Amino acid sequence: MVKRILVTCAATTALALLLTMVLCALGNAMAPKWQVEPFTDHITPTTASTAIQAVNPTTGAVLKTPQEGAYRTKETHITVALDGDKTVNAIVREPLDAPADRPACLFLHGSGTGKSSEAFGDVANAMASAGITTLVPDKRLDNYTMLHRDYVSSARDYAKSLEILRNWPGVSKSETGIYAESEGTWIATVLTQQHPDLAFAILTSPPVVSGRQQMTLAATNYLTAAGAPNAVKQLIPRITSLGTQRMGLAYADFDAAKYRTSLTMPLLINYGVKDTAMPVEQGARLLTKAANQAGNTNVTLRYYDANHQLRTGSNQTVPGLPLEPHYTHDLEDWINAVASGTGADDWATPMVAGAQPDQTVTAPLQTPPALVKSMGVIIGAIAVCLLCALLAMCGAPILLIAGWVRERRASRRISRDSASVDSTISNVSPSLSAQPNVAHPIGITDHRFPTSMRTALIINTLLAVGTTGVFLAYLVTVIIDAISLTDNSAVLAKNWHVIVTLTWLSLVAFAWLLAEIIVDMCRRHAENRAIADMNTTANTKTHMKNGHDATTGIRCESKENGKACIGSGHVIVATCVVVSAALSLTLLAFWGLFC
């Protein structure tokens, strides 16, 4: 027993070291070769004032444009026919008694809005009061889900509303443009390519880069705000590099760069400096560069002391917050100036102005995966890990019951066989029954796991499920804290240490299990050889004494000859545990916990 324990401990130590090296190498192979880098190409606004004014090129004086509140407004609810026999509701807001041939603006929704009656009401009405006709359609939702979004198709839908707005009474077709927020700015760039004759484009809080690249930046900033350990923030590239196409999330790789080249019309870019989800400086530089390369230098950039929706009172996007007080005035002044023909050289105010932005990290423009290329592989591995553990837990009590039944049957069989052999020996040769060394049947097959292996199997099953479950729960907690911008650094750091501890316990436990399996296989092999030698010797002696084997002292039949073997049910349960534990460790290696 002592020798077996020492051998098992030595094997466990060796296997633990080997597993550490293998899992560390595997973790490195599964890690992408890029990281989130700091952002250094900062923008310095010329002035803190966001006011927008143009110069009348004829007189040289400041251009006078209608101000907010100059007109009473009127709302008209309409229906817009879309492709596929679909319709959406829309609201047109227009100034009363305003001059004809006035500018107009179509609104494009971001990801958080959908109904025209609930979105853009304050902005659209403010514009209308400054002489600008606005149209806010409902977002088409029958082809817009969490798993599927087609921005090109959405642009075609918005084009239907654009056509209605251009033909609305009092509107100048040549002075009609678009206003888009957040996700809607991707659609806006598609629309500018489809309709390059748009009079202007306003992009507020644009992600600019693809969804995958933008989420890398946003997740890093969110985790930083939540106080997540650096080891957790380093997981972001491992997640955002994974392909999502097979899950239906192809829109995460929308080719934003392709459509940035179509920004040939006057362009207004707006960001809130408290918006940590968007590349507020990097995005502005990319848009300005794309517009300039397309021959457009009429690009105005404004930064506001506001959140993602250009609202104040909270850094988070929550309902009921007021707009930044200067925002709508600046929008109206810019649109009216552009409609009056203001060019790049006709602005009285700086092209770049407002609060000082401070983008801390760069949205990566390339996110190539490493060894693991699909999110589906990780999800599948988690599912198989938990399923195998479940099968093992369900199989264990079945094996216990089956073992108890088998032992009862074996005991009765041995009693019958012993009585039968003793009777036969007495009848054939009464003198044999008195011999103390006569052989009797060996009829018990050792189907059970040794106690130490049984313990190792139980511990590995619990650790596989527990460590995987705890890690997933930790990720959920981090995500919740990040989204709510809750600084929970102390708790997150403490819980991360728990995960690290569970990780190394899982590795040692798996090494122990493998050592138990190897040692037990060697033991059973040695026992089977010994039994085979005993059977050979006994049969030889019986032939020498009796000349036949009718009264053989030892039977050696398959699975009933006393061989040291494991039943098929035990093999299945053990295999499930090994697969579950191995997958759990592989997943932990993917998350970078071994190096």
Coordinates of C-alpha atoms in Angstrom, one line a residue:
M1 CA 0.0 0.0 0.0
V2 CA 2.8 2.4 0.9
K3 CA 4.6 1.6 -2.3
R4 CA 1.5 2.2 -4.3
I5 CA 0.9 5.6 -2.6
L6 CA 4.5 6.7 -3.3
V7 CA 4.3 5.6 -6.9
T8 CA 1.0 7.5 -7.4
C9 CA 2.4 10.6 -5.8
A10 CA 5.5 10.5 -8.0
A11 CA 3.4 9.9 -11.1
T12 CA 1.0 12.7 -10.1
T13 CA 3.9 15.2 -9.7
A14 CA 5.4 14.2 -13.1
L15 CA 2.1 14.4 -14.9
A16 CA 1.2 17.8 -13.2
L17 CA 4.5 19.3 -14.5
L18 CA 3.9 17.8 -18.0
L19 CA 0.3 19.0 -18.1
T20 CA 1.4 22.5 -17.0
M21 CA 3.9 22.7 -19.9
V22 CA 1.3 21.3 -22.4
L23 CA -1.5 23.6 -21.3
C24 CA 0.8 26.6 -21.2
A25 CA 1.9 25.9 -24.8
L26 CA -1.7 25.3 -25.8
G27 CA -2.8 28.5 -24.2
N28 CA -0.2 30.5 -26.1
A29 CA -1.2 28.8 -29.4
M30 CA -4.8 29.8 -28.8
A31 CA -3.9 33.4 -27.9
P32 CA -4.2 36.0 -30.7
K33 CA -1.0 37.7 -31.7
W34 CA -2.5 41.2 -31.1
Q35 CA -3.4 43.2 -28.0
V36 CA -5.4 46.3 -27.2
E37 CA -3.0 49.2 -27.5
P38 CA -3.1 52.7 -25.9
F39 CA -4.3 55.5 -28.0
T40 CA -1.8 58.4 -28.5
D41 CA -3.0 60.3 -31.6
H42 CA -5.0 62.8 -29.6
I43 CA -7.1 65.7 -30.9
T44 CA -7.0 69.1 -29.3
P45 CA -10.1 71.3 -30.0
T46 CA -9.4 74.8 -31.0
T47 CA -11.9 76.2 -28.5
A48 CA -14.2 74.9 -25.8
S49 CA -17.2 76.6 -27.4
T50 CA -19.2 74.3 -29.7
A51 CA -21.1 77.2 -31.4
I52 CA -21.3 77.0 -35.2
Q53 CA -21.5 80.1 -37.4
A54 CA -20.8 80.6 -41.1
V55 CA -19.7 83.7 -43.0
N56 CA -21.8 85.1 -45.8
P57 CA -19.3 84.8 -48.7
T58 CA -20.9 87.8 -50.5
T59 CA -20.9 90.3 -47.6
G60 CA -18.3 88.8 -45.3
A61 CA -20.7 89.2 -42.4
V62 CA -21.8 86.4 -40.1
L63 CA -24.6 84.4 -41.8
K64 CA -28.0 84.8 -40.1
T65 CA -30.0 81.6 -39.9
P66 CA -33.3 80.7 -38.3
Q67 CA -32.9 79.9 -34.6
E68 CA -34.5 77.3 -32.5
G69 CA -38.1 78.3 -31.6
A70 CA -38.5 80.7 -34.6
Y71 CA -41.4 78.6 -35.9
R72 CA -44.4 76.7 -34.5
T73 CA -44.3 73.1 -35.6
K74 CA -46.8 70.6 -36.9
E75 CA -46.7 66.8 -36.7
T76 CA -48.0 64.4 -39.3
H77 CA -48.2 60.7 -38.9
I78 CA -47.7 58.7 -42.1
T79 CA -47.0 55.2 -43.3
V80 CA -44.0 54.3 -45.3
A81 CA -44.2 51.3 -47.7
L82 CA -41.1 49.1 -47.7
D83 CA -40.0 46.2 -49.8
G84 CA -41.6 42.8 -49.2
D85 CA -45.1 44.3 -48.6
K86 CA -43.9 45.7 -45.3
T87 CA -44.8 49.1 -43.8
V88 CA -43.5 51.2 -41.0
N89 CA -45.0 54.2 -39.2
A90 CA -43.3 57.6 -39.4
I91 CA -43.6 61.1 -38.0
V92 CA -43.0 64.2 -40.1
R93 CA -42.4 67.4 -38.1
E94 CA -42.4 70.7 -40.1
P95 CA -42.3 74.4 -39.4
L96 CA -45.5 76.4 -39.9
D97 CA -45.3 79.5 -42.1
A98 CA -41.7 78.8 -43.0
P99 CA -40.4 79.7 -46.5
A100 CA -40.6 77.1 -49.2
D101 CA -37.6 75.2 -50.5
R102 CA -36.4 74.7 -46.9
P103 CA -33.9 72.1 -45.7
A104 CA -35.0 68.7 -44.5
C105 CA -33.4 65.9 -42.4
L106 CA -34.1 62.2 -42.2
F107 CA -33.3 60.4 -38.9
L108 CA -31.7 56.9 -38.7
H109 CA -32.0 54.9 -35.5
G110 CA -29.2 53.5 -33.4
S111 CA -29.3 50.1 -31.8
G112 CA -31.3 51.3 -28.7
T113 CA -34.3 52.9 -30.5
G114 CA -37.0 51.6 -32.7
K115 CA -40.3 53.5 -32.7
S116 CA -40.7 56.9 -34.2
S117 CA -43.0 57.9 -31.4
E118 CA -40.3 57.2 -28.8
A119 CA -37.1 58.4 -30.5
F120 CA -35.6 61.7 -31.6
G121 CA -38.7 63.6 -30.6
D122 CA -36.8 66.5 -28.9
V123 CA -34.1 66.8 -31.6
A124 CA -36.5 66.5 -34.5
N125 CA -39.0 69.0 -33.0
A126 CA -36.2 71.5 -32.2
M127 CA -34.9 71.3 -35.8
A128 CA -38.5 71.9 -37.1
S129 CA -38.8 75.0 -34.9
A130 CA -35.7 76.3 -36.7
G131 CA -37.2 75.9 -40.1
I132 CA -36.0 72.3 -40.9
T133 CA -38.5 69.6 -41.9
T134 CA -37.8 66.3 -40.2
L135 CA -38.9 62.7 -40.8
V136 CA -38.5 60.0 -38.2
P137 CA -39.6 56.5 -39.4
D138 CA -39.9 53.4 -37.2
K139 CA -37.0 51.0 -37.4
R140 CA -37.9 47.9 -39.4
L141 CA -37.6 45.1 -36.9
D142 CA -38.9 42.0 -38.8
N143 CA -35.4 41.5 -40.3
Y144 CA -33.4 43.1 -37.4
T145 CA -32.5 40.8 -34.5
M146 CA -29.7 40.2 -32.1
L147 CA -28.3 37.5 -34.4
H148 CA -29.0 39.1 -37.8
R149 CA -28.7 42.6 -39.0
D150 CA -28.3 43.7 -42.7
Y151 CA -27.2 47.3 -42.9
V152 CA -27.3 47.4 -46.6
S153 CA -31.0 46.2 -46.6
S154 CA -31.7 48.7 -43.8
A155 CA -30.3 51.5 -46.0
R156 CA -32.7 50.6 -48.8
D157 CA -35.6 50.8 -46.3
Y158 CA -34.5 54.2 -45.2
A159 CA -34.2 55.3 -48.8
K160 CA -38.0 54.9 -49.0
S161 CA -38.5 57.5 -46.3
L162 CA -35.8 59.7 -47.9
E163 CA -37.9 59.7 -51.1
I164 CA -41.0 60.7 -49.2
L165 CA -39.2 63.5 -47.4
R166 CA -37.7 64.9 -50.6
N167 CA -41.1 65.2 -52.1
W168 CA -42.8 66.6 -49.0
P169 CA -44.4 70.0 -49.6
G170 CA -42.1 72.9 -48.9
V171 CA -38.9 70.8 -48.9
S172 CA -36.0 71.4 -51.2
K173 CA -34.7 68.1 -52.6
S174 CA -31.2 69.4 -53.0
E175 CA -31.1 70.5 -49.4
T176 CA -32.2 67.2 -47.8
G177 CA -29.7 65.2 -45.7
I178 CA -29.5 62.6 -42.9
Y179 CA -28.9 62.5 -39.2
A180 CA -27.8 59.1 -37.7
E181 CA -26.7 58.0 -34.2
S182 CA -24.5 55.1 -33.1
E183 CA -25.2 51.9 -35.1
G184 CA -27.3 54.0 -37.5
T185 CA -24.2 55.7 -38.7
W186 CA -23.1 52.4 -40.4
I187 CA -26.4 52.5 -42.2
A188 CA -25.9 56.2 -43.0
T189 CA -22.6 55.5 -44.7
V190 CA -24.3 52.9 -46.9
L191 CA -27.0 55.4 -47.7
T192 CA -24.5 58.0 -48.7
Q193 CA -23.0 55.5 -51.2
Q194 CA -26.4 54.7 -52.6
H195 CA -27.4 58.4 -52.7
P196 CA -24.3 60.5 -53.1
D197 CA -26.5 63.5 -53.9
L198 CA -27.5 63.9 -50.2
A199 CA -27.1 67.5 -49.1
F200 CA -25.4 66.7 -45.8
A201 CA -24.7 63.9 -43.3
I202 CA -24.6 64.2 -39.5
L203 CA -23.0 61.3 -37.7
T204 CA -23.4 61.3 -33.9
S205 CA -21.5 58.9 -31.8
P206 CA -20.3 56.9 -34.8
P207 CA -18.4 53.6 -34.1
V208 CA -16.7 54.1 -37.5
V209 CA -14.8 50.8 -37.2
S210 CA -16.5 47.3 -37.4
G211 CA -18.7 46.1 -34.6
R212 CA -16.0 43.6 -33.5
Q213 CA -13.3 46.2 -33.4
Q214 CA -15.6 48.7 -31.6
M215 CA -16.6 46.1 -29.0
T216 CA -12.9 45.4 -28.3
L217 CA -12.4 49.0 -27.3
A218 CA -15.7 49.3 -25.4
A219 CA -15.1 46.1 -23.5
T220 CA -11.7 47.3 -22.5
N221 CA -13.0 50.6 -21.2
Y222 CA -15.9 49.0 -19.5
L223 CA -13.7 46.5 -17.6
T224 CA -11.3 49.2 -16.7
A225 CA -14.2 51.2 -15.2
A226 CA -15.4 48.2 -13.3
G227 CA -12.0 47.7 -11.8
A228 CA -11.4 44.3 -13.4
P229 CA -7.9 42.7 -13.0
N230 CA -5.5 43.1 -15.9
A231 CA -5.7 39.3 -16.4
V232 CA -9.4 39.7 -17.2
K233 CA -8.9 42.6 -19.6
Q234 CA -6.4 40.5 -21.4
L235 CA -9.2 38.0 -22.2
I236 CA -10.8 40.5 -24.5
P237 CA -8.7 39.8 -27.6
R238 CA -9.3 36.1 -27.1
I239 CA -13.0 36.6 -27.3
T240 CA -13.4 39.4 -29.9
S241 CA -11.0 37.6 -32.3
L242 CA -13.4 34.6 -32.5
G243 CA -15.6 34.3 -35.6
T244 CA -19.3 34.6 -35.1
Q245 CA -20.6 34.0 -38.7
R246 CA -21.8 30.5 -37.9
M247 CA -23.9 31.9 -35.1
G248 CA -25.5 34.4 -37.4
L249 CA -23.6 37.5 -36.1
A250 CA -22.0 38.3 -39.5
Y251 CA -22.8 42.0 -38.9
A252 CA -20.1 42.1 -36.3
D253 CA -17.7 42.2 -39.3
F254 CA -19.6 44.8 -41.3
D255 CA -17.0 46.4 -43.7
A256 CA -17.3 49.9 -42.3
A257 CA -14.1 51.1 -44.1
K258 CA -15.6 50.3 -47.5
Y259 CA -18.5 52.8 -47.0
R260 CA -16.4 55.5 -45.4
T261 CA -15.2 56.5 -48.8
S262 CA -18.6 57.7 -49.8
L263 CA -18.7 60.8 -47.5
T264 CA -18.4 63.4 -50.2
M265 CA -21.1 65.7 -48.8
P266 CA -20.7 68.3 -46.0
L267 CA -20.1 66.2 -42.8
L268 CA -20.8 67.0 -39.1
I269 CA -19.3 64.6 -36.6
N270 CA -20.5 64.7 -32.9
Y271 CA -19.2 62.8 -29.9
G272 CA -19.8 63.0 -26.2
V273 CA -16.4 62.9 -24.3
K274 CA -18.0 60.8 -21.6
D275 CA -18.8 58.1 -24.2
T276 CA -16.3 55.2 -23.4
A277 CA -17.9 52.8 -25.9
M278 CA -16.9 54.7 -29.0
P279 CA -13.5 55.7 -30.5
V280 CA -14.2 59.4 -30.0
E281 CA -10.8 60.5 -31.4
Q282 CA -9.7 57.6 -33.5
G283 CA -13.2 57.6 -35.2
A284 CA -13.1 61.3 -35.9
R285 CA -9.6 60.9 -37.5
L286 CA -10.7 58.0 -39.7
L287 CA -13.9 59.8 -40.9
T288 CA -12.0 63.0 -41.6
K289 CA -9.3 61.2 -43.5
A290 CA -11.8 59.2 -45.5
A291 CA -13.8 62.4 -46.4
N292 CA -10.6 64.2 -47.3
Q293 CA -9.4 61.4 -49.5
A294 CA -12.8 61.6 -51.3
G295 CA -12.2 65.3 -51.9
N296 CA -14.4 66.6 -49.1
T297 CA -12.8 69.1 -46.7
N298 CA -16.1 70.4 -45.4
V299 CA -15.9 68.4 -42.2
T300 CA -16.9 69.8 -38.8
L301 CA -16.1 68.1 -35.6
R302 CA -17.8 68.8 -32.2
Y303 CA -17.1 67.3 -28.8
Y304 CA -19.7 67.7 -26.0
D305 CA -19.5 67.2 -22.2
A306 CA -22.1 64.4 -22.6
N307 CA -22.7 60.7 -22.9
H308 CA -23.2 58.4 -25.9
Q309 CA -26.6 60.0 -26.7
L310 CA -25.3 63.5 -26.2
R311 CA -27.2 63.8 -23.0
T312 CA -26.2 64.9 -19.6
G313 CA -26.8 63.8 -16.0
S314 CA -25.2 60.3 -16.3
N315 CA -22.4 58.6 -18.2
Q316 CA -24.8 55.8 -18.9
T317 CA -27.5 55.6 -21.6
V318 CA -30.7 55.8 -19.6
P319 CA -34.1 57.2 -20.5
G320 CA -35.2 60.7 -19.5
L321 CA -31.9 62.5 -19.5
P322 CA -31.8 66.0 -21.0
L323 CA -29.9 66.8 -24.1
E324 CA -26.7 68.8 -23.9
P325 CA -28.0 72.4 -23.9
H326 CA -26.1 73.6 -26.9
Y327 CA -26.5 70.4 -29.0
T328 CA -29.7 71.1 -31.0
H329 CA -28.8 74.7 -31.5
D330 CA -25.5 73.7 -33.1
L331 CA -27.2 71.1 -35.3
E332 CA -29.7 73.7 -36.6
D333 CA -27.1 76.3 -37.2
W334 CA -24.9 73.9 -39.1
I335 CA -27.8 72.5 -41.3
N336 CA -29.1 75.9 -42.1
A337 CA -25.6 77.2 -43.0
V338 CA -24.9 74.2 -45.3
A339 CA -28.3 74.7 -46.9
S340 CA -27.3 78.2 -47.6
G341 CA -24.2 77.0 -49.5
T342 CA -21.5 77.3 -46.8
G343 CA -18.3 75.6 -48.0
A344 CA -15.2 74.4 -46.2
D345 CA -13.7 77.9 -46.2
D346 CA -16.9 79.8 -45.2
W347 CA -17.0 78.9 -41.5
A348 CA -16.5 81.6 -38.9
T349 CA -16.1 79.1 -36.1
P350 CA -13.3 76.4 -35.9
M351 CA -13.9 73.1 -37.6
V352 CA -12.8 71.2 -34.5
A353 CA -14.1 72.5 -31.2
G354 CA -15.7 71.5 -27.9
A355 CA -14.7 69.7 -24.7
Q356 CA -11.3 67.9 -24.6
P357 CA -11.7 64.2 -25.6
D358 CA -9.5 61.6 -24.0
Q359 CA -9.7 58.2 -25.8
T360 CA -7.4 55.9 -23.8
V361 CA -7.2 52.7 -26.0
T362 CA -7.2 52.1 -29.7
A363 CA -9.9 50.1 -31.5
P364 CA -7.9 47.5 -33.3
L365 CA -8.3 47.7 -37.1
Q366 CA -7.4 44.0 -37.5
T367 CA -8.5 41.2 -35.1
P368 CA -7.2 37.9 -36.6
P369 CA -7.9 34.8 -34.6
A370 CA -5.3 32.3 -33.4
L371 CA -5.7 28.5 -33.2
V372 CA -9.4 28.7 -32.2
K373 CA -11.2 30.6 -34.9
S374 CA -14.9 30.3 -33.9
M375 CA -17.0 31.2 -30.9
G376 CA -19.0 28.0 -31.7
V377 CA -15.9 25.9 -30.8
I378 CA -15.7 27.4 -27.3
I379 CA -19.5 27.1 -26.7
G380 CA -19.4 23.5 -28.0
A381 CA -16.5 22.7 -25.7
I382 CA -18.3 24.1 -22.7
A383 CA -21.4 22.1 -23.6
V384 CA -19.6 18.8 -24.0
C385 CA -17.6 19.4 -20.8
L386 CA -20.8 19.9 -18.8
L387 CA -22.6 17.1 -20.6
C388 CA -19.9 14.5 -19.9
A389 CA -19.8 15.5 -16.2
L390 CA -23.6 15.1 -16.1
L391 CA -23.4 11.7 -17.7
A392 CA -20.7 10.6 -15.2
M393 CA -22.8 11.8 -12.3
C394 CA -25.9 10.0 -13.6
G395 CA -23.8 6.8 -14.3
A396 CA -22.2 6.6 -10.9
P397 CA -25.3 5.5 -8.9
I398 CA -26.2 3.1 -11.7
L399 CA -22.8 1.4 -11.3
L400 CA -23.3 1.2 -7.6
I401 CA -26.6 -0.5 -7.9
A402 CA -25.3 -2.8 -10.6
G403 CA -22.2 -3.7 -8.5
W404 CA -24.4 -4.5 -5.5
V405 CA -26.6 -6.9 -7.6
R406 CA -23.4 -8.4 -9.2
E407 CA -21.9 -9.2 -5.8
R408 CA -25.1 -10.8 -4.6
R409 CA -25.2 -13.0 -7.6
A410 CA -21.5 -13.8 -7.4
S411 CA -21.8 -14.8 -3.8
R412 CA -24.6 -17.2 -4.5
R413 CA -22.8 -18.7 -7.5
I414 CA -19.6 -19.2 -5.5
S415 CA -21.5 -21.0 -2.8
R416 CA -23.1 -23.3 -5.3
D417 CA -19.8 -23.9 -7.2
S418 CA -17.9 -24.6 -4.0
A419 CA -20.5 -27.1 -2.8
S420 CA -20.5 -28.8 -6.2
V421 CA -16.7 -29.1 -6.5
D422 CA -16.4 -30.4 -2.9
S423 CA -19.0 -33.0 -3.7
T424 CA -17.4 -34.1 -6.9
I425 CA -14.0 -34.3 -5.3
S426 CA -15.3 -36.5 -2.5
N427 CA -17.0 -38.8 -5.0
V428 CA -14.0 -39.2 -7.2
S429 CA -11.3 -39.4 -4.6
P430 CA -12.3 -39.0 -1.0
S431 CA -8.6 -38.5 -0.1
L432 CA -8.5 -35.3 -2.2
S433 CA -11.1 -33.6 -0.1
A434 CA -8.8 -33.9 2.9
Q435 CA -5.9 -32.3 1.2
P436 CA -5.5 -28.7 2.5
N437 CA -3.9 -27.2 -0.7
V438 CA -6.5 -28.4 -3.2
A439 CA -7.6 -25.5 -5.4
H440 CA -11.1 -24.2 -5.5
P441 CA -12.8 -22.0 -8.1
I442 CA -11.9 -18.4 -8.4
G443 CA -15.2 -16.8 -9.5
I444 CA -15.1 -13.1 -8.4
T445 CA -14.3 -10.5 -11.0
D446 CA -13.1 -7.2 -9.6
H447 CA -15.3 -4.7 -11.5
R448 CA -15.0 -1.9 -9.1
F449 CA -12.7 1.1 -9.0
P450 CA -10.2 1.2 -6.2
T451 CA -11.2 3.7 -3.5
S452 CA -8.5 6.2 -4.4
M453 CA -9.5 6.2 -8.1
R454 CA -13.1 6.5 -7.1
T455 CA -12.2 9.6 -5.1
A456 CA -10.2 11.1 -7.9
L457 CA -13.1 10.6 -10.3
I458 CA -15.5 12.3 -8.0
I459 CA -13.1 15.3 -7.3
N460 CA -12.4 15.7 -11.0
T461 CA -16.1 15.7 -11.9
L462 CA -16.9 18.3 -9.2
L463 CA -13.9 20.5 -10.2
A464 CA -14.7 20.3 -13.9
V465 CA -18.3 21.5 -13.3
G466 CA -17.4 23.8 -10.5
T467 CA -14.5 25.6 -12.1
T468 CA -16.3 26.0 -15.5
G469 CA -19.4 27.2 -13.7
V470 CA -17.6 29.6 -11.4
F471 CA -15.6 31.0 -14.3
L472 CA -18.7 31.6 -16.4
A473 CA -20.5 33.2 -13.4
Y474 CA -17.5 35.4 -12.9
L475 CA -17.6 36.6 -16.5
V476 CA -21.3 37.4 -16.2
T477 CA -20.6 39.4 -13.0
V478 CA -17.8 41.3 -14.8
I479 CA -20.0 42.1 -17.7
I480 CA -22.8 43.3 -15.5
D481 CA -20.4 45.5 -13.5
A482 CA -18.9 46.8 -16.8
I483 CA -22.2 47.7 -18.4
S484 CA -23.4 49.5 -15.3
L485 CA -20.0 51.1 -14.9
T486 CA -19.8 49.9 -11.3
D487 CA -16.3 50.0 -9.8
N488 CA -16.1 46.6 -8.0
S489 CA -12.4 46.1 -8.2
A490 CA -11.8 44.6 -4.7
V491 CA -14.5 41.9 -5.2
L492 CA -13.4 41.2 -8.8
A493 CA -9.8 40.8 -7.8
K494 CA -10.6 38.5 -4.9
N495 CA -12.9 36.3 -7.0
W496 CA -10.2 36.1 -9.7
H497 CA -7.8 34.6 -7.1
V498 CA -10.5 32.0 -6.4
I499 CA -10.7 31.1 -10.0
V500 CA -6.9 30.9 -10.3
T501 CA -6.8 28.6 -7.2
L502 CA -9.6 26.4 -8.7
T503 CA -7.6 26.2 -11.9
W504 CA -4.5 24.8 -10.3
L505 CA -6.5 22.5 -8.1
S506 CA -8.2 21.1 -11.3
L507 CA -4.8 20.5 -12.9
V508 CA -3.4 18.7 -9.9
A509 CA -6.6 16.6 -9.6
F510 CA -6.5 15.7 -13.3
A511 CA -2.8 14.7 -12.9
W512 CA -3.8 12.5 -9.9
L513 CA -6.6 10.9 -11.9
L514 CA -4.3 10.0 -14.8
A515 CA -1.8 8.7 -12.3
E516 CA -4.5 6.5 -10.6
I517 CA -5.6 5.2 -14.0
I518 CA -2.0 4.3 -15.0
V519 CA -1.1 2.7 -11.7
D520 CA -4.4 0.7 -11.6
M521 CA -3.8 -0.5 -15.2
C522 CA -0.4 -1.7 -14.3
R523 CA -1.7 -3.4 -11.1
R524 CA -4.5 -5.2 -13.0
H525 CA -2.1 -6.2 -15.7
A526 CA 0.3 -7.7 -13.1
E527 CA -2.6 -9.5 -11.4
N528 CA -3.9 -10.9 -14.6
R529 CA -0.5 -12.3 -15.4
A530 CA -0.3 -13.9 -12.0
I531 CA -3.8 -15.4 -12.4
A532 CA -2.8 -16.8 -15.8
D533 CA 0.4 -18.3 -14.3
M534 CA -1.7 -19.9 -11.5
N535 CA -4.2 -21.3 -13.9
T536 CA -1.4 -22.8 -16.0
T537 CA 0.3 -24.4 -13.0
A538 CA -2.9 -25.7 -11.5
N539 CA -4.0 -27.3 -14.8
T540 CA -0.6 -29.0 -15.3
K541 CA -0.7 -30.5 -11.8
T542 CA -4.3 -31.7 -12.3
H543 CA -3.4 -33.5 -15.5
M544 CA -0.4 -35.1 -13.9
K545 CA -2.5 -36.4 -11.0
N546 CA -5.8 -37.2 -12.7
G547 CA -5.1 -37.3 -16.4
H548 CA -8.1 -35.1 -17.2
D549 CA -9.6 -31.7 -16.2
A550 CA -13.1 -32.8 -15.2
T551 CA -12.3 -31.9 -11.6
T552 CA -10.1 -28.9 -12.3
G553 CA -9.4 -26.8 -9.2
I554 CA -9.5 -23.5 -11.1
R555 CA -11.8 -22.3 -13.9
C556 CA -10.6 -19.6 -16.2
E557 CA -13.6 -18.4 -18.3
S558 CA -14.0 -15.0 -19.9
K559 CA -15.1 -12.4 -17.3
E560 CA -15.8 -15.1 -14.7
N561 CA -12.3 -16.5 -14.1
G562 CA -11.3 -14.1 -11.4
K563 CA -9.5 -11.7 -13.8
A564 CA -8.8 -8.2 -12.5
C565 CA -10.8 -6.1 -15.0
I566 CA -13.1 -3.1 -15.3
G567 CA -16.6 -3.4 -16.6
S568 CA -17.8 -1.5 -19.7
G569 CA -20.0 0.8 -17.5
H570 CA -17.0 1.8 -15.4
V571 CA -15.0 2.5 -18.6
I572 CA -17.8 4.8 -19.9
V573 CA -18.1 6.7 -16.6
A574 CA -14.3 7.1 -16.3
T575 CA -14.1 8.2 -19.9
C576 CA -16.8 10.9 -19.4
V577 CA -14.9 12.2 -16.3
V578 CA -11.6 12.3 -18.2
V579 CA -13.1 14.1 -21.2
S580 CA -15.0 16.6 -19.0
A581 CA -11.9 17.4 -16.9
A582 CA -9.6 17.6 -20.0
L583 CA -12.0 20.0 -21.7
S584 CA -12.3 22.1 -18.6
L585 CA -8.6 22.5 -18.5
T586 CA -8.4 23.2 -22.2
L587 CA -10.9 25.9 -21.8
L588 CA -9.0 27.4 -18.9
A589 CA -5.9 27.3 -21.1
F590 CA -7.8 29.2 -23.8
W591 CA -8.6 31.9 -21.2
G592 CA -4.9 32.1 -20.5
L593 CA -4.9 30.8 -17.0
F594 CA -1.8 28.7 -17.3
C595 CA 0.7 31.2 -18.6

